[in-house]
PDB file of C-alpha atoms and ligand atoms in Angstrom:
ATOM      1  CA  UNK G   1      82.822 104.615 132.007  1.00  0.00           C
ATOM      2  CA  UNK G   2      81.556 107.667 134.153  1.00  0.00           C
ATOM      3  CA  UNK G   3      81.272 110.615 132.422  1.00  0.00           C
ATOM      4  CA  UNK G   4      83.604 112.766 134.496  1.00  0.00           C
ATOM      5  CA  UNK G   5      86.461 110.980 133.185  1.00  0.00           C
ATOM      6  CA  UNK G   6      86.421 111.815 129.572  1.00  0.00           C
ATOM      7  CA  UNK G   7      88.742 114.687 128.920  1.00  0.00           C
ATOM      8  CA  UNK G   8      87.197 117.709 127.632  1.00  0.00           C
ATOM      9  CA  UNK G   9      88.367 118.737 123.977  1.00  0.00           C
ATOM     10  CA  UNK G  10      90.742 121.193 123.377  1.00  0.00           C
ATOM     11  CA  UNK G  11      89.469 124.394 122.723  1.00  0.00           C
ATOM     12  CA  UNK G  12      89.331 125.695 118.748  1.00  0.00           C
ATOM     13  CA  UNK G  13      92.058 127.750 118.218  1.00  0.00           C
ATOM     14  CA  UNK G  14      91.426 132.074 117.990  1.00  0.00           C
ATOM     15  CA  UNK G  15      92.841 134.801 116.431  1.00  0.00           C
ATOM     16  CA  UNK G  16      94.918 135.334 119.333  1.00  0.00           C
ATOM     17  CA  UNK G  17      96.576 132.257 118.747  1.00  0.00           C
ATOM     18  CA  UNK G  18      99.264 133.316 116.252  1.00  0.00           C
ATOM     19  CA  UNK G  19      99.757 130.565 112.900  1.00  0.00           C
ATOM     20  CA  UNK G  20     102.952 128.394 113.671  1.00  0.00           C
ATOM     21  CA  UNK G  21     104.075 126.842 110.510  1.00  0.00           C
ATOM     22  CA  UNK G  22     104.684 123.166 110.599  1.00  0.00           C
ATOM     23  CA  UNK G  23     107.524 123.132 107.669  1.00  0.00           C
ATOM     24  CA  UNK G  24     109.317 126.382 109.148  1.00  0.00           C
ATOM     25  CA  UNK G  25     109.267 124.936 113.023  1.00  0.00           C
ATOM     26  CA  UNK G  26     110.090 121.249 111.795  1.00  0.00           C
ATOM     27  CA  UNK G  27     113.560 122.718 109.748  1.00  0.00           C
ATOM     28  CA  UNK G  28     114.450 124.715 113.105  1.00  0.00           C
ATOM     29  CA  UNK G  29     114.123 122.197 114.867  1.00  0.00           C
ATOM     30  CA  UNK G  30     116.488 119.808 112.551  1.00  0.00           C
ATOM     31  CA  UNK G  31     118.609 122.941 112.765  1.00  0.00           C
ATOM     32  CA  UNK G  32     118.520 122.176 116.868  1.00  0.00           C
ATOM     33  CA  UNK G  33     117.643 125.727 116.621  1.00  0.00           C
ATOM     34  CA  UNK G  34     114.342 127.053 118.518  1.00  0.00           C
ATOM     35  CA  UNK G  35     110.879 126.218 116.610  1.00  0.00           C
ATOM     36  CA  UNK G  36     109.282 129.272 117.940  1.00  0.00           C
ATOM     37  CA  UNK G  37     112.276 131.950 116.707  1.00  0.00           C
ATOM     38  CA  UNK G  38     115.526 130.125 114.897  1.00  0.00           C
ATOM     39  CA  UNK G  39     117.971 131.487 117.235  1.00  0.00           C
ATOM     40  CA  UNK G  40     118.075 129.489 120.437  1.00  0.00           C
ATOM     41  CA  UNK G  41     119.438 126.666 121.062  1.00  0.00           C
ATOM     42  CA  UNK G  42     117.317 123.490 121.740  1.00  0.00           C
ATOM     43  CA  UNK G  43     119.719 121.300 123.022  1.00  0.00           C
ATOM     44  CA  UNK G  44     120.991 121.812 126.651  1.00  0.00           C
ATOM     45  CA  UNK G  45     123.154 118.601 126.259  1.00  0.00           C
ATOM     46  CA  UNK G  46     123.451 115.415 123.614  1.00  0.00           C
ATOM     47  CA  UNK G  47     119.822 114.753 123.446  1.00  0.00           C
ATOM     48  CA  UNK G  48     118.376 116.700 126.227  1.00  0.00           C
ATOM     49  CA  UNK G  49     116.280 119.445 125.637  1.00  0.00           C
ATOM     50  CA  UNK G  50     116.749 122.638 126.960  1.00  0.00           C
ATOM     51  CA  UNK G  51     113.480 124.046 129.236  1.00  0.00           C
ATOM     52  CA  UNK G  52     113.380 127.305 127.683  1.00  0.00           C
ATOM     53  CA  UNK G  53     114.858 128.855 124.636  1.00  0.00           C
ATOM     54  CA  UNK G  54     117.788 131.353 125.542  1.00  0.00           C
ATOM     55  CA  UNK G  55     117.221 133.767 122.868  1.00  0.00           C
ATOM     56  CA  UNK G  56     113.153 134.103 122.481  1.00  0.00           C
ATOM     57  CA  UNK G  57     112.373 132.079 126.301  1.00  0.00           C
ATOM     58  CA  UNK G  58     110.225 129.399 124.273  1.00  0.00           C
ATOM     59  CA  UNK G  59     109.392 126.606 127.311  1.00  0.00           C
ATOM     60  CA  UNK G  60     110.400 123.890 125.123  1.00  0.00           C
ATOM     61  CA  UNK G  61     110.240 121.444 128.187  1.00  0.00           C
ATOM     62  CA  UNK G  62     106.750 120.029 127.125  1.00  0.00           C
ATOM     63  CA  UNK G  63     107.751 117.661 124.309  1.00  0.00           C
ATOM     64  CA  UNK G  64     107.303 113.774 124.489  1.00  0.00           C
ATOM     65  CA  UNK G  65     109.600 113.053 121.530  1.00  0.00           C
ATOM     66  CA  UNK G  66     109.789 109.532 123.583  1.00  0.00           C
ATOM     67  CA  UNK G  67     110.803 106.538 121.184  1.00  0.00           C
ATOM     68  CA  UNK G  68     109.922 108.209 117.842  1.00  0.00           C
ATOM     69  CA  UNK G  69     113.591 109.662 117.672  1.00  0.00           C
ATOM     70  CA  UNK G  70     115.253 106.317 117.709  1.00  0.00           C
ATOM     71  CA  UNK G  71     112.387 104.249 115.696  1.00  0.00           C
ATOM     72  CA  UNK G  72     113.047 106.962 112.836  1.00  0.00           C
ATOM     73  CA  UNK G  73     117.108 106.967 113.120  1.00  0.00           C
ATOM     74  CA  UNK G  74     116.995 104.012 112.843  1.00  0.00           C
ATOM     75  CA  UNK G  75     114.352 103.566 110.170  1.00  0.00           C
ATOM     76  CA  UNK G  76     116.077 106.027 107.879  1.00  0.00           C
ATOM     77  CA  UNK G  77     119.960 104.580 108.385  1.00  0.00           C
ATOM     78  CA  UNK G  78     118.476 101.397 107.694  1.00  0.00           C
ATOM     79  CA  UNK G  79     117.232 102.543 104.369  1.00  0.00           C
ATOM     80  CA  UNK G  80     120.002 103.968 103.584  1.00  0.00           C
ATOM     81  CA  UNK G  81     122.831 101.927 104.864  1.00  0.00           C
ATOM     82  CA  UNK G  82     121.808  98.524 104.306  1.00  0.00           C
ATOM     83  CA  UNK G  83     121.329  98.724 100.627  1.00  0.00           C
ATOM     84  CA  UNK G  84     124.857 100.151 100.551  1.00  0.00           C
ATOM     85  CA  UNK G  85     126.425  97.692 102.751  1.00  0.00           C
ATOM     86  CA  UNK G  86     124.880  94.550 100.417  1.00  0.00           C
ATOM     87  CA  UNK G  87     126.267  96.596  97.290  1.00  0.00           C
ATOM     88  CA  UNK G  88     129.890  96.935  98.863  1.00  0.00           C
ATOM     89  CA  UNK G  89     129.919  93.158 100.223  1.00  0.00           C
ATOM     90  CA  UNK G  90     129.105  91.844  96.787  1.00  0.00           C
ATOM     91  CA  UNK G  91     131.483  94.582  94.895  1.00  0.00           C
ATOM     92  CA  UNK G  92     134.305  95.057  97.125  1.00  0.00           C
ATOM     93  CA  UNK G  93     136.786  92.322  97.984  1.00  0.00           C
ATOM     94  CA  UNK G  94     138.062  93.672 101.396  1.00  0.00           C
ATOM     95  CA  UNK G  95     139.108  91.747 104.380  1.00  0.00           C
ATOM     96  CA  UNK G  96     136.309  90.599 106.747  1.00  0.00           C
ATOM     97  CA  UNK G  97     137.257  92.302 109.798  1.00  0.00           C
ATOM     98  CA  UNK G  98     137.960  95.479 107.855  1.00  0.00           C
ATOM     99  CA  UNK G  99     134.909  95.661 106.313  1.00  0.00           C
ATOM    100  CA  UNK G 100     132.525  95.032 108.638  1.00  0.00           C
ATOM    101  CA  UNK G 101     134.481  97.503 111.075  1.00  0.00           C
ATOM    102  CA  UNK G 102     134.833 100.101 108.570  1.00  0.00           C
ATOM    103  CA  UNK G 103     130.399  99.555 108.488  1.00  0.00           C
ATOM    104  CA  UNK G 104     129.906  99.043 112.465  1.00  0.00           C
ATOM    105  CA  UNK G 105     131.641 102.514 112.433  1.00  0.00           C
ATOM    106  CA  UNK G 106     129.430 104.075 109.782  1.00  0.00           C
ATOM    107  CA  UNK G 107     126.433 103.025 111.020  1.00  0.00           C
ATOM    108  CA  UNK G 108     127.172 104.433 114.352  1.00  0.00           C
ATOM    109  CA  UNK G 109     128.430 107.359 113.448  1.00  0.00           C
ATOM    110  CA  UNK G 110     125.062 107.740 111.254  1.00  0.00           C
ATOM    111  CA  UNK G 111     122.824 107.349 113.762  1.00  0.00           C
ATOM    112  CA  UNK G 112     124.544 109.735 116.595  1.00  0.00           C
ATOM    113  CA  UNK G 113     124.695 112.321 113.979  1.00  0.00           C
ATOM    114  CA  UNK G 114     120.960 112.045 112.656  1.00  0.00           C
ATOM    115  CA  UNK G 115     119.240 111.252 116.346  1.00  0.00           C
ATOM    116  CA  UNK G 116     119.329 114.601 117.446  1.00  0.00           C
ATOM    117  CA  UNK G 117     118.433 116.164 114.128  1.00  0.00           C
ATOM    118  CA  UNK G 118     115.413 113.802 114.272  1.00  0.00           C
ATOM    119  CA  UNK G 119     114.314 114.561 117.142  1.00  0.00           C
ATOM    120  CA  UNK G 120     114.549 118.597 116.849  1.00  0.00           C
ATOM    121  CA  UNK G 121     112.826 118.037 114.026  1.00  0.00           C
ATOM    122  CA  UNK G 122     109.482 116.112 116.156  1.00  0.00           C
ATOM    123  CA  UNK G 123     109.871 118.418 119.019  1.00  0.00           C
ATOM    124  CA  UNK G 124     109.146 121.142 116.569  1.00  0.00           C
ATOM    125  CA  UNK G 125     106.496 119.055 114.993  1.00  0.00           C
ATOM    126  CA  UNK G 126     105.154 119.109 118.251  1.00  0.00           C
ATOM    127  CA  UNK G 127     105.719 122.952 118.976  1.00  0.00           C
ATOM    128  CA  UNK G 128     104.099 123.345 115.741  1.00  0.00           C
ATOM    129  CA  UNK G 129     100.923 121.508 116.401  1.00  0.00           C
ATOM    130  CA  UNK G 130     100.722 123.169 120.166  1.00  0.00           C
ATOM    131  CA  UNK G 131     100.817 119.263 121.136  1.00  0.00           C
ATOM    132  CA  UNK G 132     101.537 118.485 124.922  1.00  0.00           C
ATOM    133  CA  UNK G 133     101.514 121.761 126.680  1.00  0.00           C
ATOM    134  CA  UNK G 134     102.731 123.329 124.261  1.00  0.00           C
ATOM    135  CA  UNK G 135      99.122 125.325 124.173  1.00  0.00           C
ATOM    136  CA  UNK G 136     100.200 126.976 127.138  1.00  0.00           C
ATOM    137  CA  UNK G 137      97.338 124.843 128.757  1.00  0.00           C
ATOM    138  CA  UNK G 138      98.751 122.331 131.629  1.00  0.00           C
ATOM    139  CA  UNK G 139      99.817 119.052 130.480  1.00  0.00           C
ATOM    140  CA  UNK G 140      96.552 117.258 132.377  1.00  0.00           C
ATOM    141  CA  UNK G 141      94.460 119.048 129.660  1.00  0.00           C
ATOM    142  CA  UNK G 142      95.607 117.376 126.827  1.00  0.00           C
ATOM    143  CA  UNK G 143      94.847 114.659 125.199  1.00  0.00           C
ATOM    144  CA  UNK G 144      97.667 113.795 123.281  1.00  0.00           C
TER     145      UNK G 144
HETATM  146 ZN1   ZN A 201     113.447 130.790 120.775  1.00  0.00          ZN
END
């Protein structure tokens, strides 16, 4: 491999880089709130994230969240909902098609409401860790 194409690494970071907490940015971004200062939103849409923060002007546009939303939704429900679905099936004498429409539902429902909450919570991960271009260096000078 010639040596010119091994990416240089990233620089240490300096006291002019200010601390960004990962806890704080990770809960404000579950929040679908801004990592950087709470108060923005994240969201432009559903699932999309906005460019910039309204309130602080954050460029949020350099996440990759990419599949790790959807392989932790999913993940998580599965943890939680499958267990709960064997105890009702052996426990609860309901109808077939009520029950497993009453579930189909629920599961649903669970993952469109935790999706987004997930993946605030990795783009803040990601804020956090000055991942991507979040550095404020271009995204061709990263490595991850
Ligand atoms: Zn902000």
């Amino acid at each position: 491999m010639p040596i010119e194409t091994i990416a240089a690494p990233r620089p240490l970071p300096t006291a002019a880089e200010p601390d960004r907490p990962v806890w704080q940015s990770m809960m404000r971004g579950a929040a679908l709130r801004c990592p950087a200062c709470g108060y923005g939103r994240m969201f432009r849409a559903y699932l999309k994230v906005a460019d910039e923060c309204t309130a602080c002007g954050e460029e949020l546009h350099h996440h990759r969240a990419d599949d790790a939303p959807p392989y932790f939704t999913i993940t998580i429900i599965g943890h939680i909902l499958l267990p709960l679905i064997w105890w009702s099936s052996t426990t609860i004498a309901a109808p077939p098609l009520w029950f497993w429409s009453f579930w189909v539902v629920a599961i649903i429902a669970s993952c469109l409401v935790t999706l987004p909450v997930i993946k605030g919570a990795l783009v803040g991960l990601q804020w956090s860790r000055r991942m991507h271009g979040f550095s404020g260096l271009p995204d061709s000078e990263h490595r991850m």
